[in-house]
């Protein structure tokens, strides 16, 4: 007898009446033996008039820890493609388990199959039938609709469901803990589809699906995975799963699809609907050039099961890409496939779901074996909540709960073995490890594998199992697929989209400017626009390999420049399909829309008034600052004194009277400026100091020469504003263009108070505000984008750009995010730049006559006397003084000489002779000996006086 806690052995009576001294409060149930089968009677005890009444409320059966037979069930759709294969595979798996005594050690699996016909109601009814036979687990179901319903039943009765075919990703372990998916979830299949779409560079797809749990939930997973890769489902359409869907219904659906923009179609249906869709699409010409068809694994398992298909069927799906669950190659798999051919006589092929069905049986068998090893007992009990229903004709008492169902479930989830499909092991979220798919291309009468996808490393050309030993690498450079033959029998990758052929024009918003109309302006009295930006867009659109139906829609009243931020935001709200104009590409805008390649360089600059700085008479002093001049002069004196000290004792040229030595010091130091010093240095230290000083003098002379040349030959302009930093640190008003992003940048990025910002609406307003200046209600400077400023300065010569351009951006055309038109227009703009058309359009609209000041600046290349008259004045004064002193010396010498006898000479002749004597004295050569003796005499007289 099997021992039960707190059990009492009693007779098999349904009503027990015990006297009060009997401690029946401890009785939970009684057991008795009938034909070696132990029956447990569950009782409830109540006290009434001194007696305890114990009434049966249920009963259960249990067998020995290793019974001879364990009942399992299987529920799926027998006449489906998957069902026909799964039926044989499950039966063979049960035979293999029962013939292998090392698995269940003598216990046999008793299999019972039920046909659900993919009906939720019939599936529930058939599942309830398993309860009558004390089934411990169910292989299946196959359909999502059935799985959602009977998973609730499995939760209540604690019967594990091992589904080999339900891929619906919404069947989660949190909601349905007894649902165990023994195949791959559509979450991974849709991830493979999304990464394939991204690999080929498409941004939007159309989803055609069967409108049931399988289709809707699969497409929902596809949408999530596409969003992770910045792609989207642009249009989706469901096909009713009813058998009454006609060819005309499919044609109506595909006609709507053909009117859409995207040409990438993901088909997530069943085989019957799928082949009907391909047939209609082929009839409508939707299997030709430009289209991309991606079929989920429904097509793969059908082809694997029923190949070869008729030529007419294969011809309707040429170029289709399809996915197939990848199962690694192994000796065990090859042996089973060889055995399969013998079993079916090659009339039925094996698909991946058949392999998973076979492995599910083996997984369950190993889990049951572990269950028994852990002391598990197969016992069932009634649900206490059904007591009140015991008189019902529904026989609800047959719905018994598997008492140790949780233990069996845990053993299933802890499986760790290798089957036909590879490792049979679950991740913490109850998914099979290493999900992988093969990507296949339909060509001719067969198929060709073009690569693999795995959750480990993405797309690859080699089987995923060879990558599991390496570190995961999902870089874009590592994602590879073989070439594809696309619909229309072409190897050129389809663009994946076209403009929808529904007569709808793209609404292109265009700003109606009130100023700088050369960039974009509306032709009065018409709905047409002209300008630099319009011509660039038109030229780029003409280079596209397809027609772009569009119409320009004005934005703004024409009296004031509109807000470009509002214009761009209108794309996100669906008002416009794009925006064309002088739209600056800024970080805030790129977060909500996509821009084309910039067609014009832009950036914020500062414009300020200036004044011409004249050279003047003392221009030669300007190369150096006052402090610099003082330092240079000081160093000349210092170097002269240092050299004199070093040379005084050993060099005769630096000796003599103090007056002479002072003159020598001054002459030597300043003559080095022109490298014209006559005194030789003989000491080593003196020479070292002189060499260093001469090098310094060389640099000073070169710098002075270059600076003075620049000052005298280049027009000098002056403004007290040096750039954006001087504006930012000051408190003067700053002008900006109405509608420009300059206001946002100045106030939010540079934190300049809005009270300092002045809105200006036209070039004339610019000029007036700059001329008036802050003192007269104007502005100190204007901050605007460079293209506007260059056009403004072409006619305003009193202003200049000061400082550097402090933002780097450009102008582009704006479109919704992930717009393929933005990508193609970018390529066209680059082509315009390469062939020179972009520059020609620029010259047409923006090349204007330059200011006359430019010619005046060219004339300043010549040197004029006015720039040097100060130097000449100094030189002239020095000459006059020198001559004056010299004349005084000559006059003194003539007076000290003996005067001639002039008494007999007339007065006129006297003046003539004096002039002759003066000129002859100037021409007379002085005797050096006399000058020496004269100097000696002077010295002697000086000494005698002492």
CSV table of C-alpha atoms in Angstrom, one decimal, residues 647-656 660-661 680 682:
chain,number,residue,atom,x,y,z
A,647,UNK,CA,85.0,94.5,-24.3
A,648,UNK,CA,86.3,97.5,-22.3
A,649,UNK,CA,89.5,96.0,-20.9
A,650,UNK,CA,90.7,94.2,-23.9
A,651,UNK,CA,89.4,96.1,-26.9
A,652,UNK,CA,91.0,99.5,-27.8
A,653,UNK,CA,87.9,100.5,-29.8
A,654,UNK,CA,85.9,100.6,-26.5
A,655,UNK,CA,88.4,102.7,-24.6
A,656,UNK,CA,89.1,106.4,-24.4
A,660,UNK,CA,83.9,109.1,-26.6
A,661,UNK,CA,82.9,105.9,-24.8
A,680,UNK,CA,84.9,94.6,-33.6
A,682,UNK,CA,87.2,90.2,-29.5
